[in-house]
Each structure stands twice: as C-alpha cells, then as structure tokens.
XYZ file of C-alpha atoms in Angstrom:
757
model
C 168.906 -94.512 129.152
C 169.439 -97.643 130.671
C 172.907 -97.147 132.100
C 172.065 -93.837 133.337
C 168.954 -95.268 135.268
C 171.906 -97.963 136.082
C 174.166 -96.027 137.802
C 171.612 -93.885 139.871
C 170.276 -96.822 141.271
C 173.763 -97.924 142.179
C 174.398 -94.523 143.269
C 171.129 -94.799 145.493
C 171.945 -97.660 147.242
C 176.016 -96.362 147.873
C 175.408 -94.258 149.665
C 172.047 -95.901 151.396
C 168.960 -93.816 149.549
C 167.295 -96.919 148.899
C 163.760 -94.991 148.446
C 165.526 -93.330 145.490
C 166.816 -96.693 144.297
C 163.237 -97.666 144.292
C 161.959 -95.389 142.428
C 164.634 -94.622 139.788
C 164.611 -98.553 139.888
C 160.977 -99.202 138.769
C 161.676 -96.406 135.695
C 164.097 -98.389 134.641
C 162.148 -101.811 134.354
C 159.609 -99.999 132.911
C 161.202 -99.176 130.238
C 163.828 -102.472 129.977
C 161.954 -105.159 131.661
C 164.846 -107.837 131.866
C 165.305 -110.415 134.484
C 168.386 -108.571 135.042
C 167.012 -105.199 136.155
C 164.123 -107.332 137.890
C 167.587 -108.329 140.916
C 168.291 -104.858 140.139
C 164.569 -104.211 141.768
C 164.359 -106.779 144.286
C 167.477 -106.613 145.041
C 166.597 -102.748 146.269
C 163.352 -104.124 148.333
C 166.066 -106.298 150.075
C 168.431 -103.180 150.847
C 165.250 -101.960 152.141
C 164.091 -104.793 154.751
C 160.901 -105.548 152.145
C 161.651 -108.628 151.659
C 158.248 -109.471 151.045
C 158.333 -107.556 147.811
C 161.085 -108.824 145.901
C 159.787 -112.369 146.942
C 156.499 -111.169 144.404
C 158.892 -109.752 141.470
C 161.543 -113.081 141.301
C 158.844 -115.248 141.824
C 159.224 -117.803 138.234
C 161.768 -116.337 137.255
C 165.157 -118.728 136.067
C 167.926 -117.073 135.825
C 170.633 -118.279 139.185
C 171.242 -114.752 140.438
C 166.910 -114.958 140.571
C 166.925 -118.174 142.621
C 169.534 -117.016 145.077
C 167.439 -113.678 145.517
C 164.400 -115.488 145.610
C 165.825 -117.918 148.156
C 167.090 -115.191 150.242
C 163.690 -113.431 150.849
C 161.425 -116.547 151.313
C 164.450 -117.222 153.703
C 162.922 -113.896 155.421
C 159.688 -114.586 155.299
C 160.570 -117.964 157.071
C 158.859 -119.872 153.732
C 161.917 -122.607 154.110
C 160.755 -124.997 151.953
C 159.592 -122.810 148.906
C 163.253 -121.535 149.599
C 165.346 -124.666 149.052
C 162.895 -125.499 145.929
C 164.989 -122.321 144.750
C 168.057 -122.922 145.690
C 167.376 -127.417 143.978
C 164.654 -127.664 141.954
C 163.432 -130.925 141.748
C 163.229 -131.108 137.996
C 167.002 -130.092 137.887
C 168.762 -132.811 140.522
C 172.117 -132.307 139.753
C 171.892 -128.686 139.134
C 174.068 -125.831 140.787
C 173.697 -124.486 143.471
C 173.211 -120.593 142.186
C 175.679 -117.998 143.917
C 178.447 -120.321 144.801
C 179.494 -120.645 148.686
C 176.454 -118.110 149.491
C 174.601 -120.422 148.154
C 176.301 -123.814 149.732
C 176.027 -121.391 152.996
C 172.416 -120.277 152.414
C 170.988 -123.758 151.518
C 173.634 -125.185 154.760
C 171.726 -122.645 156.895
C 167.793 -124.102 155.730
C 169.184 -127.849 156.327
C 169.757 -126.572 160.091
C 166.517 -125.297 160.084
C 164.850 -127.950 158.988
C 166.606 -130.519 161.334
C 168.736 -131.848 158.878
C 172.334 -132.350 160.431
C 173.971 -133.918 158.007
C 173.462 -131.450 154.625
C 173.569 -129.132 156.845
C 177.016 -129.369 157.512
C 178.000 -130.737 153.875
C 177.060 -127.418 152.340
C 178.674 -125.191 154.773
C 182.046 -127.300 153.981
C 181.425 -126.900 150.093
C 181.130 -123.089 151.093
C 184.265 -122.860 152.161
C 185.847 -124.946 149.594
C 184.399 -122.704 147.319
C 185.633 -119.642 149.637
C 187.788 -119.856 152.794
C 187.081 -116.395 153.832
C 183.369 -118.158 153.681
C 183.891 -117.332 157.814
C 179.968 -118.066 158.568
C 180.234 -121.350 157.297
C 182.747 -122.223 159.674
C 181.225 -120.523 162.258
C 178.108 -122.709 162.220
C 180.184 -125.496 161.986
C 181.633 -124.570 164.858
C 177.963 -124.168 166.337
C 176.514 -128.019 165.428
C 179.852 -129.291 167.193
C 181.578 -130.328 163.015
C 184.016 -128.080 162.576
C 187.519 -129.308 161.338
C 190.547 -128.070 163.213
C 190.756 -124.622 162.086
C 194.970 -125.565 160.803
C 193.029 -128.070 158.326
C 190.791 -125.509 157.314
C 192.438 -122.177 157.226
C 195.651 -123.546 155.147
C 198.069 -123.998 152.788
C 194.887 -125.230 150.281
C 192.999 -122.709 151.548
C 195.194 -119.498 151.143
C 196.211 -121.268 147.616
C 192.361 -120.780 146.724
C 192.264 -117.222 148.110
C 195.223 -116.325 146.171
C 193.310 -117.722 142.370
C 190.437 -115.661 143.421
C 192.674 -112.499 143.091
C 195.769 -112.817 140.905
C 196.259 -112.420 137.359
C 195.954 -116.511 135.708
C 199.732 -116.058 135.049
C 200.989 -115.098 138.678
C 198.294 -117.708 139.919
C 200.432 -120.101 137.978
C 203.874 -118.785 139.413
C 202.287 -119.037 142.947
C 201.334 -122.295 142.885
C 204.442 -123.685 141.270
C 206.516 -121.785 143.416
C 209.224 -124.069 145.555
C 208.500 -125.117 149.303
C 210.230 -122.768 151.124
C 209.452 -118.941 149.402
C 205.879 -121.039 150.619
C 206.736 -121.224 153.774
C 208.550 -118.109 154.170
C 205.753 -116.479 153.110
C 203.103 -118.570 155.412
C 205.615 -117.416 159.033
C 205.321 -113.848 158.462
C 202.902 -112.354 160.989
C 199.931 -112.840 159.869
C 198.205 -109.381 159.986
C 196.768 -108.116 156.867
C 199.265 -105.412 156.753
C 197.567 -101.917 154.521
C 198.811 -102.582 151.457
C 198.008 -106.260 150.897
C 193.961 -107.363 152.485
C 191.665 -108.449 150.319
C 189.198 -107.058 148.921
C 186.510 -108.369 151.384
C 187.452 -107.096 154.217
C 187.723 -109.777 157.460
C 184.544 -107.863 159.803
C 183.636 -108.931 162.803
C 180.299 -110.087 163.875
C 178.584 -107.373 165.693
C 175.092 -106.671 167.328
C 173.172 -109.726 166.189
C 176.585 -111.385 163.847
C 175.567 -109.905 160.898
C 177.759 -110.593 158.015
C 177.289 -109.539 154.630
C 175.481 -111.390 152.368
C 177.519 -111.514 148.546
C 177.071 -109.141 146.113
C 178.166 -106.235 144.469
C 180.464 -103.676 147.048
C 178.068 -100.787 145.583
C 175.228 -102.398 146.876
C 173.389 -103.333 143.590
C 173.048 -106.928 145.127
C 171.036 -107.743 147.690
C 172.246 -107.194 151.297
C 169.796 -108.397 154.243
C 170.278 -110.339 157.543
C 168.600 -113.427 157.655
C 166.305 -115.438 159.579
C 165.118 -111.891 162.067
C 167.496 -109.607 162.228
C 167.599 -108.202 165.765
C 168.195 -104.468 163.520
C 166.004 -105.691 160.023
C 163.392 -107.420 161.771
C 162.410 -109.783 158.754
C 159.112 -111.235 161.026
C 157.433 -108.030 161.136
C 159.649 -105.663 158.065
C 160.114 -102.968 160.916
C 163.850 -101.223 159.876
C 165.923 -100.439 163.560
C 165.928 -96.912 164.651
C 168.730 -94.823 164.378
C 171.198 -94.927 167.841
C 169.757 -92.231 170.210
C 172.349 -93.112 172.485
C 175.511 -94.742 172.861
C 177.925 -94.876 175.126
C 180.693 -91.640 176.102
C 183.901 -93.568 175.125
C 185.171 -93.133 171.121
C 185.717 -96.602 170.196
C 189.224 -96.951 168.481
C 189.564 -97.991 165.258
C 188.892 -102.186 164.464
C 191.048 -102.718 161.738
C 193.500 -100.989 159.727
C 192.775 -101.653 156.869
C 188.977 -100.181 156.927
C 188.622 -96.299 155.509
C 185.816 -94.655 155.441
C 185.412 -94.878 150.779
C 185.411 -98.700 150.598
C 188.070 -101.044 149.755
C 192.353 -100.533 149.562
C 192.457 -98.725 145.596
C 195.757 -100.581 145.543
C 194.662 -103.625 146.526
C 194.800 -105.826 143.697
C 191.396 -107.465 142.395
C 189.366 -104.542 144.201
C 186.130 -103.198 142.736
C 186.323 -99.278 143.740
C 185.544 -97.686 140.554
C 181.329 -96.587 139.310
C 180.413 -98.378 136.556
C 177.729 -98.895 136.066
C 177.206 -102.327 134.331
C 174.339 -104.952 135.498
C 175.904 -108.294 135.433
C 179.103 -107.309 136.975
C 176.760 -105.756 140.422
C 174.322 -108.357 140.044
C 175.834 -111.344 139.751
C 179.062 -110.933 140.998
C 181.438 -113.852 142.309
C 181.259 -114.407 145.852
C 181.365 -112.062 148.110
C 181.398 -113.176 152.130
C 177.834 -114.174 153.143
C 175.387 -114.020 156.107
C 173.115 -114.943 158.521
C 171.592 -112.585 161.423
C 170.074 -115.189 162.871
C 173.365 -117.216 164.338
C 172.171 -119.306 167.360
C 175.531 -120.239 169.131
C 174.296 -118.119 172.367
C 175.426 -121.352 174.508
C 175.328 -120.143 177.964
C 172.626 -119.864 180.671
C 171.699 -120.073 184.357
C 172.185 -123.632 185.647
C 171.909 -122.832 189.329
C 168.097 -123.338 191.323
C 166.582 -121.126 193.551
C 169.283 -122.140 196.645
C 172.213 -120.770 193.982
C 172.282 -119.133 190.582
C 169.940 -120.083 188.162
C 171.862 -119.341 184.904
C 175.703 -120.288 185.706
C 177.227 -122.586 183.904
C 179.794 -123.262 186.562
C 182.244 -124.921 184.062
C 185.987 -125.340 184.838
C 188.793 -126.695 183.938
C 191.333 -128.534 186.191
C 193.525 -126.993 188.569
C 196.908 -127.507 186.197
C 195.214 -125.370 183.065
C 194.302 -122.572 185.310
C 197.641 -122.609 186.712
C 199.290 -121.704 183.031
C 196.201 -119.316 181.736
C 197.093 -117.544 185.173
C 200.978 -118.050 184.756
C 200.933 -116.791 180.442
C 198.928 -113.470 180.933
C 200.680 -112.229 184.220
C 203.968 -113.460 182.922
C 204.391 -109.514 181.786
C 204.074 -107.977 185.006
C 207.002 -110.636 186.533
C 203.384 -112.263 189.342
C 201.843 -115.676 189.763
C 199.003 -116.723 189.534
C 198.552 -115.491 193.083
C 198.106 -112.147 191.864
C 194.552 -112.615 191.256
C 194.030 -113.645 194.712
C 195.974 -110.117 195.828
C 194.257 -108.072 193.447
C 195.117 -108.345 190.124
C 193.493 -109.369 187.267
C 193.650 -112.381 184.556
C 193.156 -109.953 182.515
C 196.396 -107.228 183.166
C 197.700 -108.175 179.845
C 194.365 -106.961 178.142
C 193.735 -104.292 179.701
C 197.406 -102.679 178.796
C 196.138 -104.164 175.153
C 192.860 -102.080 175.104
C 194.574 -99.306 176.696
C 197.373 -99.517 173.764
C 194.471 -99.258 171.077
C 192.310 -96.573 172.752
C 195.508 -94.327 173.310
C 196.195 -94.607 169.002
C 199.943 -94.632 169.208
C 199.933 -96.540 166.806
C 197.064 -95.921 164.303
C 198.865 -92.519 162.566
C 201.768 -93.676 161.147
C 199.798 -96.846 159.618
C 197.417 -94.713 158.118
C 200.147 -92.098 156.487
C 201.617 -95.377 154.994
C 198.398 -96.058 153.369
C 197.948 -92.787 152.476
C 201.619 -93.008 150.572
C 200.978 -96.473 149.705
C 197.165 -95.709 147.943
C 199.164 -92.164 145.784
C 201.388 -95.100 144.166
C 198.844 -97.522 143.192
C 195.543 -95.487 142.284
C 192.937 -98.193 141.147
C 192.840 -96.566 137.889
C 195.868 -97.769 136.824
C 195.584 -101.445 138.255
C 192.915 -102.508 138.499
C 192.889 -105.905 137.264
C 189.210 -107.149 138.455
C 187.860 -110.289 137.408
C 184.540 -110.242 138.340
C 182.891 -107.770 135.562
C 180.783 -109.299 132.771
C 181.367 -108.125 129.597
C 177.349 -108.227 128.666
C 176.790 -104.799 130.614
C 174.236 -102.569 129.042
C 176.245 -99.775 129.261
C 178.953 -100.924 126.920
C 181.862 -99.766 129.102
C 183.651 -102.802 130.552
C 186.509 -104.010 129.324
C 188.312 -107.228 129.320
C 190.547 -108.258 131.363
C 193.729 -108.377 129.172
C 192.480 -105.272 127.902
C 193.104 -103.959 132.101
C 195.773 -105.582 132.446
C 198.021 -104.929 129.079
C 198.131 -100.449 131.005
C 199.770 -102.022 134.299
C 203.494 -102.266 134.483
C 204.738 -105.527 134.710
C 206.901 -104.613 138.332
C 204.051 -103.008 138.920
C 201.740 -106.502 138.745
C 204.027 -108.451 140.118
C 204.388 -106.409 143.085
C 200.668 -106.766 143.586
C 200.950 -109.907 142.988
C 203.571 -110.799 145.626
C 201.280 -109.326 148.027
C 198.103 -111.163 147.197
C 200.401 -114.389 148.362
C 201.880 -112.817 151.502
C 198.063 -111.221 152.127
C 196.270 -114.212 151.536
C 198.910 -116.281 153.679
C 198.353 -113.626 156.255
C 194.637 -113.806 156.129
C 194.716 -118.034 156.949
C 197.027 -117.571 159.621
C 194.673 -114.376 161.065
C 191.598 -116.973 159.877
C 193.251 -119.954 161.807
C 193.882 -118.134 165.019
C 190.157 -116.900 165.677
C 188.824 -120.738 164.021
C 190.414 -122.202 166.235
C 189.904 -120.077 169.049
C 185.999 -120.168 168.477
C 185.756 -124.299 167.664
C 187.753 -124.562 170.859
C 184.741 -122.428 172.626
C 181.895 -124.126 170.924
C 183.190 -127.347 172.659
C 183.259 -125.325 176.174
C 187.359 -125.896 176.470
C 186.857 -122.334 177.675
C 190.387 -122.287 178.857
C 192.608 -123.441 176.362
C 189.730 -120.594 174.116
C 191.494 -118.118 175.622
C 195.028 -119.275 175.893
C 194.693 -119.008 171.541
C 193.401 -115.702 171.762
C 196.193 -114.845 173.741
C 198.331 -115.870 170.030
C 196.606 -112.957 168.318
C 197.884 -109.924 167.186
C 197.074 -106.500 169.942
C 194.971 -105.072 167.491
C 193.037 -108.345 166.336
C 192.617 -108.656 170.153
C 191.248 -105.550 171.121
C 188.315 -105.764 168.427
C 184.365 -105.820 170.161
C 183.800 -109.209 168.546
C 186.986 -111.252 169.892
C 187.230 -109.440 173.772
C 183.097 -110.339 173.821
C 184.767 -114.320 172.946
C 186.882 -113.684 175.527
C 183.853 -112.548 177.587
C 182.050 -115.348 177.191
C 184.879 -117.971 177.946
C 184.970 -116.632 181.347
C 181.465 -116.757 181.891
C 181.528 -120.380 180.595
C 184.212 -120.811 183.423
C 182.008 -119.017 185.938
C 184.508 -115.954 185.934
C 182.367 -113.681 186.149
C 185.007 -110.627 187.769
C 186.978 -111.779 184.811
C 183.982 -111.507 182.468
C 182.454 -109.025 183.390
C 186.071 -106.745 183.166
C 186.532 -107.958 178.910
C 182.636 -107.470 178.088
C 183.630 -103.931 180.009
C 186.490 -103.944 177.343
C 184.393 -105.414 174.578
C 181.441 -102.366 174.742
C 184.648 -99.868 175.025
C 185.774 -100.794 171.902
C 182.473 -101.277 170.406
C 180.066 -99.526 172.115
C 177.475 -100.135 168.816
C 178.182 -103.785 169.098
C 175.406 -105.938 170.864
C 177.889 -108.920 170.751
C 177.747 -110.909 174.010
C 175.257 -108.423 175.135
C 172.684 -110.766 176.486
C 175.490 -112.859 178.276
C 177.031 -109.951 180.015
C 173.761 -108.947 180.619
C 173.833 -112.668 182.609
C 177.161 -111.668 183.943
C 176.068 -109.607 185.487
C 173.079 -110.961 187.088
C 175.175 -112.837 188.658
C 176.906 -110.485 190.473
C 173.989 -108.400 191.052
C 175.061 -105.571 190.409
C 171.812 -103.823 189.780
C 173.083 -100.240 188.687
C 175.429 -101.516 186.182
C 172.610 -103.728 185.047
C 169.638 -101.450 184.782
C 172.603 -98.868 183.574
C 173.325 -101.468 181.036
C 169.825 -102.539 179.792
C 168.600 -98.859 178.932
C 171.780 -98.093 176.999
C 171.093 -101.311 174.651
C 167.749 -99.794 174.405
C 168.578 -96.670 172.926
C 171.128 -98.402 170.805
C 168.347 -101.142 169.426
C 165.172 -101.301 170.615
C 164.569 -103.850 167.674
C 167.373 -106.520 169.330
C 166.473 -109.727 171.091
C 170.105 -108.574 173.096
C 168.699 -105.200 174.920
C 165.513 -107.114 175.954
C 167.023 -110.216 177.512
C 169.009 -108.112 179.466
C 165.910 -106.078 180.179
C 164.370 -109.231 181.264
C 167.377 -110.015 183.464
C 167.347 -106.552 185.146
C 163.967 -107.349 185.822
C 164.402 -110.923 187.366
C 167.526 -109.954 189.196
C 164.385 -107.787 191.322
C 162.675 -110.647 191.540
C 159.572 -109.686 189.445
C 159.378 -112.945 187.308
C 156.662 -111.816 185.529
C 158.359 -109.077 183.962
C 160.886 -109.966 182.959
C 158.882 -112.598 181.733
C 157.449 -110.156 179.375
C 161.124 -108.803 178.528
C 161.720 -111.717 177.829
C 158.784 -113.055 175.353
C 159.843 -109.679 173.591
C 162.973 -110.931 173.075
C 161.414 -114.042 171.725
C 159.275 -112.336 169.272
C 161.815 -109.580 167.435
C 163.733 -113.037 166.839
C 162.204 -116.644 167.005
C 165.920 -118.449 166.725
C 167.335 -116.476 169.537
C 167.719 -120.223 171.670
C 169.121 -118.289 174.565
C 165.699 -116.284 175.282
C 163.627 -119.106 174.698
C 166.046 -120.887 177.856
C 165.735 -117.698 179.586
C 161.479 -117.614 179.287
C 162.210 -120.967 180.394
C 163.875 -119.878 183.565
C 160.883 -117.617 184.559
C 158.120 -119.561 183.787
C 159.960 -122.599 186.814
C 160.550 -119.434 189.459
C 157.150 -118.473 188.636
C 156.073 -122.768 189.034
C 154.348 -122.795 185.183
C 156.194 -125.877 185.130
C 153.986 -127.036 182.107
C 155.242 -123.706 180.165
C 158.635 -124.297 180.977
C 159.393 -127.257 179.350
C 157.480 -125.536 176.226
C 160.236 -122.576 176.161
C 163.333 -125.266 176.202
C 161.588 -127.642 173.639
C 161.760 -123.976 171.935
C 164.961 -123.489 172.463
C 166.316 -126.732 171.351
C 164.362 -127.012 168.507
C 166.312 -124.304 167.044
C 169.937 -125.423 168.841
C 169.779 -128.785 169.713
C 173.426 -128.239 171.416
C 171.904 -125.741 173.937
C 173.129 -127.891 176.921
C 170.830 -124.798 179.347
C 167.307 -126.202 177.814
C 168.747 -130.139 178.453
C 169.221 -128.405 181.731
C 166.924 -126.787 182.180
C 164.463 -129.687 181.427
C 166.264 -131.625 183.636
C 165.842 -129.691 186.166
C 162.008 -129.279 185.847
C 161.580 -133.603 185.667
C 163.599 -133.353 189.210
C 162.028 -131.795 191.129
C 158.599 -133.517 189.881
C 160.181 -136.284 191.133
C 160.597 -137.881 187.273
C 163.665 -138.778 187.976
C 164.044 -141.175 184.949
C 163.566 -137.951 182.804
C 165.800 -135.885 185.023
C 168.677 -138.242 184.084
C 168.373 -138.479 180.913
C 168.072 -134.728 180.179
C 171.337 -134.105 182.504
C 173.049 -136.998 181.049
C 172.674 -135.047 177.110
C 173.416 -131.736 178.657
C 176.827 -133.773 180.125
C 177.917 -134.546 176.864
C 177.826 -131.486 174.704
C 179.424 -130.281 178.271
C 181.749 -132.026 179.689
C 183.136 -129.867 181.615
C 180.048 -128.344 183.187
C 180.931 -129.586 187.576
C 177.190 -128.280 187.786
C 175.830 -130.993 185.096
C 177.972 -133.184 187.233
C 176.381 -132.670 190.193
C 172.591 -132.521 189.211
C 173.248 -135.848 187.095
C 174.482 -137.584 190.780
C 171.261 -135.960 192.680
C 168.990 -137.652 189.903
C 171.103 -141.022 190.181
C 170.807 -141.173 193.845
C 167.302 -140.830 193.396
C 167.360 -143.810 191.487
C 169.168 -145.721 193.651
C 172.462 -145.723 191.893
C 174.951 -144.470 194.312
C 178.175 -145.613 193.623
C 177.922 -144.359 189.921
C 176.878 -141.147 191.470
C 179.744 -140.793 193.478
C 182.147 -141.133 191.191
C 180.374 -137.759 188.908
C 180.178 -136.389 192.339
C 183.786 -136.794 192.815
C 184.683 -135.587 188.657
C 182.615 -132.700 189.412
C 184.378 -131.983 192.602
C 187.883 -131.679 190.395
C 185.794 -129.582 187.895
C 185.359 -126.943 190.091
C 187.057 -126.906 193.096
C 185.073 -123.513 194.301
C 182.339 -125.120 193.572
C 180.048 -126.118 196.734
C 177.456 -128.010 195.831
C 178.893 -131.546 194.759
C 180.675 -131.563 197.853
C 177.558 -130.989 199.266
C 175.736 -133.791 197.292
C 178.436 -136.146 197.519
C 178.343 -136.256 201.610
C 174.593 -136.292 201.803
C 174.868 -139.638 199.649
C 177.037 -140.496 202.314
C 174.484 -140.023 204.524
C 172.175 -142.551 203.092
C 174.434 -145.649 202.817
C 175.291 -144.810 206.216
C 179.072 -144.161 206.102
C 178.229 -140.817 208.170
C 182.525 -140.422 208.849
C 183.470 -139.725 206.168
C 180.853 -137.431 205.295
C 181.634 -135.557 208.644
C 185.480 -135.147 206.581
C 183.582 -134.226 203.694
C 181.525 -131.392 205.481
C 183.741 -130.468 207.938
C 186.518 -129.202 204.557
C 183.164 -128.063 202.919
C 182.473 -125.637 205.783
C 186.030 -124.067 205.531
C 185.282 -122.948 201.906
C 181.197 -121.652 202.961
C 181.685 -121.301 206.577
C 178.174 -119.142 206.502
C 175.428 -121.893 204.844
C 173.171 -122.799 206.903
C 172.521 -126.864 205.284
C 176.457 -127.345 205.798
C 175.406 -127.581 209.441
C 172.565 -129.103 209.445
C 173.405 -132.088 207.831
C 175.469 -131.796 210.448
C 173.218 -131.939 213.135
C 171.215 -134.614 211.621
C 174.551 -136.516 211.097
C 174.993 -136.033 214.779
C 171.109 -137.262 215.424
C 171.101 -140.316 213.622
C 174.567 -141.241 215.838
C 172.962 -140.167 219.326
C 175.511 -137.570 220.581
C 172.304 -135.135 220.988
C 174.823 -132.016 222.045
C 176.369 -131.911 219.113
C 173.068 -132.524 216.713
C 172.106 -129.448 219.175
C 174.521 -127.922 218.829
C 174.860 -127.418 214.756
C 171.062 -127.174 214.965
C 171.184 -123.748 216.372
C 174.351 -122.478 214.303
C 172.117 -122.910 211.413
C 169.710 -121.447 212.654
C 172.088 -118.493 213.108
C 172.161 -117.978 209.611
C 169.442 -117.947 208.795
C 168.314 -120.094 206.090
C 164.855 -119.729 204.387
C 161.762 -120.623 205.684
C 161.567 -123.681 204.576
C 164.737 -124.886 206.140
C 163.940 -122.784 209.728
C 160.641 -125.445 209.886
C 162.336 -128.498 208.881
C 165.505 -127.626 211.390
C 162.889 -126.560 214.265
C 160.654 -129.833 213.594
C 164.273 -131.558 213.941
C 165.253 -129.650 217.289
C 161.587 -130.701 218.525
C 162.210 -134.314 217.658
C 165.953 -134.633 218.413
C 165.067 -138.214 222.036
C 162.554 -139.556 219.515
C 164.300 -142.611 218.182
C 164.546 -142.969 213.737
C 162.372 -145.251 214.151
C 159.512 -144.229 216.383
C 159.708 -140.693 213.895
C 159.689 -142.747 211.258
C 156.281 -144.307 212.292
C 155.308 -140.903 213.224
C-alpha cells in the first residue's frame, strides 16, 4: 500500500497535479507516519506554493533533508534566522550542511540578505566546489563582486569532479589517470554538449525572474520552489502565477537541442528516468541544480537628472575597445566599424545567428540523430544511476553492481567516454558564459560582449544570452543596439521576463512610447505577478510625465518582490521627479539594503544631496558609485561637479578629463569642464571647449548661454548679445529663459555692481 501511494504521489507531481499529490500524500502520512513521508508531503506543499504548510509539517524534525526543506520554507516566508538555525544548528557547530551544494547555496543566500558578505562568499564557493554545475552560486559571486575568473572555477578540476559524479567508480579512476595529452584532447573539443553526452542536469538558461531548479529528484518529489519572492510564484503573498493569456506571435526556437519533452536523454549515463517509487531516492537525491528566484543583479538605472535621460548609466569603454568590437562583429561582411554610421548594425552577425536558429535548419538532423541514439541506448539497459537508496519501502531498488552487471562492457566504456567528453564540454561552455557574466557584473561591458561572441550559435541565440548582450549595450549607452538585442531575446524566448525591466528602460530612453506600451501590456498578460511587468508599466507612465501613476506601478513591483533592487531605485527616481526627496532617499537606501553594489542608488543619493547643496554627502555617494562602476562617464562627471562645489577644482578637472575620455559621445563632462574653467577665469580655454562642444550638440541652448556669459565678462557685449539671442531661439526651459533675459538686462552693468544688486 505504501509503495502504491508513494508512486501515485510522484506521478501526480510529475504531471503537476499538485492538489491530487497533496491529498494522496496526506493519506500516505496518515497510514504510514514516517519522517520520510512527511518530507514528501512538505515537498508537495512547496510545489503548490504553500511554504507555510511545509513549515508547520517539518518544524522540529531532525533529518538532514527535513532541515533543508524546513530552511527553504522559512526562507520563502522571510524567516531568515530560523532558516539559518535549521541549516546550522547552534548545538552542532561542526554539523555538515544538509543537501551538499544546494544547502551551501541556500545558506549563502541567507548570509547575503543578512549583510554577512564574507560568509556568503565562502558558502557560494563551497557550493561550487561540491557541484561545479551550481551556476546560481557563481552568479551570486559575480553580483557580490567576489567571483574568480571562470577559467579557474570551471577548469579541469571541475570537469573531473563532474565525471566522478556520473561515472562508475572504475571508469572514474581511469579518467583521473588519463595521460595529459588525452585530457587536453578532450578539453580541446568543441564544448557544445551533444545529444548523447550531455549531463542529466540540463544546463537551463535564466528565464523570467532567473528561476533555477532547487535540488531534488527529477520526478518532482522534492521541493522545487523559487526563492525570495518570485515574480511568478510570490512567496510573500502565496498567490500562484496566472496562466499566460497572451504571448508574442513569434514561435520561440528550441533553447537547447538536448531538451526533450519526455525528460532527460535516456542515453545519458546516470540519468534516472525510470518510474521507481522509492521515497529516499526521490526526497534525498543528491545535488541537482538549486535556485534562488530573487537574483538581484539588476544592475542598471537612470543616471540623468531632468536635464537629460534620467535612467542612463552613460558607460563607455575607450575608443580602441569600441573599434575592436566593431571590427569583430562585422568582419564577416568585410566592412569597417564605420558601418554603424552608414545604417549598419553592430548586431548584424547576431541577427544572422537568430535567423538561422529561427529557420530551424540545423535542428532536424540533430533530433533524428538523437532519436537513433535513444533507441541504441535505452534507459532500461544503461541505467547506472548513483542516486538511489536501498531503504526504499517499495523494495525494488537494485544496487549499482546489480544494474551494472547487465551492461555490456563495450557499452559501459562508450558511455564512460561520453561522460568524460561531455563533462569537459559543459565546463568549456560554463567558462565562456561565466566569464562573460563576470565581466558584465564588473561593468567591463565591451569585454563581456567579446566573450559572448565566442559562444556557439545555438547557445548565443538563447533568451538569456541575448538579454545579457542587451544589458551590456544598455550599460554602454548604445540604446539602439540594446533594443535590437532585446528584440532578438524576445523572439527567442517570448515567455521569458529576463531583462525586460531593463528593456523597458531602453525604450524609455529611445522615447519609443508605442513599443514601450505594447511591451508593458504583453508582460502584464504574460505574468501580472512579475515585478518586471510593473517596472515596464511604470516606465510607460513615466515617459508620459505621469509620475504619480508611474510611482504606484513601481511600488507594486516592490510589493511583489521586496528584494528587487531595481524597482526600489525606480521608485526613488519618481520621488525625485516629484521633488519628494525624503522618500527618494528611503527608496534608494532600500535598494542598497538589498544589493550594496547597486551603484544606481548610490548615484541617486548623490544627486539628491547635490540638489540640496550637501556637497560632502554628495561627493561620498558619487565616489561609492564610482568605485563600483569606474567606467561611467556620468558618475565621473557628477563626482567632478561635487568636487568643484567643494572648491577642489584641480581634482574636478582631472575627473572631467577622464569622463570625456570614457565616453566622447557624452556632452555633459565637456560642458561641466567649461563651467569649471570659467570659475577659474580661464576664459580662452573654456571657449575652446565650448566651440568643440557646439559641433556635437549644435542645438543646446545652455552652451550658447554659457558662451554669452563668458563674452559678457570679457566686455564683448555684441558677441554676448548674439549668443544670448541664439540661446533664446533654441527654446530653452522656462527657468533658463528667465536667467538669460536677466543676463541680457544686466549686459552693460559691471560685474561688481551686478554682485551688489
């Protein structure tokens, strides 16, 4: 009876019939009230988004898996102290963390959200050392700015660790004793996982709110639940995500050629897709990929005040880097980097890649080949899983030796070679993805783009990678290329919300009100409980200057996920637009409590203090933002402005020069440099800077107004009057009009008398 009920529960979980799984599992626990069965019931509730039920079921239980599931439910209920106590009991300081890599990852997340960065970094590194496929841990290290180079993390040692997990003991020892030349030949192969040598833990790309799989059995008996306020499964409100009622009309291409509707590839050595009804093997299956929904790496924002684009980060590499990437991306067409200005696109090669995938020319043969291999290596003949337990109530679990005895030696060797080469290829793929993501988190965006271009076509054309490319272009302030990249990401994964908050900000800067409105409505119809959806809606209203409605939408985003730093920052921007500086400061500080490296909030606080003439505070916050993102010309520019206000003009001029070099397309540092030179009465050099600036922005009234002031101070009244008139003709803001007219009225008044007046 117990085995039948257990199998029924697992079957219901496999088919996502959670209500039936809960009902049958309650019958199972009533008849056989063991702690293992209670774990299964808690897992059912976690699947059904009822973490509070799992919390009460598991409270006080001592088994390792019980403590892990209890900690998970506590985390989702924001009971971080209880979650930590469950993973690290106070009376057992040396106790092993339950669930291996997943347990270390969860503990690292808890430490991160309780401001214990050093401990968080330690446990994320522990998670990666136990399981090299714990990508979520590497992401967290990148977000914290503590990640090592991907080549060190996903190197040969990680590949050998992966091989040991999936190879029989004999073959594992053989692989570790391989000659160096054999190892290098395996590592040198193309690292795209083939249909017959991929890991049963498929490499899943971040989608929606960066959901990743919580470790557990493939059949779903363990708790698979997003963490910390998922947009699609909001743990704070326990409300399920609605079904998608409307998606883009573009059919998404396959994300991975290894993905099959019926589960992992049966040909993979170690895949457990047989319909066993064991309890321990399902609940305590070791180390599958774990995840945290609340990835708060949304590291972009609005950096301009009302005089410019508020959300821009104005990042730019040096001109040499820009030239190199342009040459790299258009080399296939034989064009130069001037193609961008002739109507070409730096994403031309990216568009070609996307078209190739969408046509599906290369998928058919691979699927046919995959089907042939599936026939050759059926799961019933090659099942050598290492995750089953002999204590199953069903009594049908066989030992590894018994299963292995049925496999022909040649087949075992062939499968072993696939695992060895597959592990090496997967690590190669993760090295490229990891290095690109690490560079992005360090705001070395041009380098990150170059790394992503090294990916194979089928990996490059996934929604996650294209979203990362869009984010990199956004940080480089290349909004047209960012728009193109995000458009391709939407076509590849129209159901994914990854990066859509940033995409809406890109459209905000481009003033694409129709596209932004359509995107917001599409995201709301896809998932109205996702914070990204409401960020897009808020940006839509902000573009229409309806700041109060925009603020309500951003507040809704914060309500859905209080750990979504970007939403807090956008709230701060709207409060500043409404001149509610007190609440603006609170919003920026809330963002920094979530993510201390969210430089946009440091910048926002600096802007508020600059407007309040609290220059020491302003300089401190701009400098904090600059330390996190040393490539932003806008941060440098406002840091220089704060230094100028503090009468530290020499430092200010150095910073302005660096800002000009960082982004030659950004006129703001040149204008501020001219202002500083005017205050130092270096009028000739200031005029030279302004004359050069006129070439970039010929219709900017403030440039002509400043030139008029310089000519006035040099008693060149005719030229002053000419430039004041030109400034008025360019329709400046109302406040500037008043200042210019006042300067014209006092044109013939000496400066000394003007100061007395």
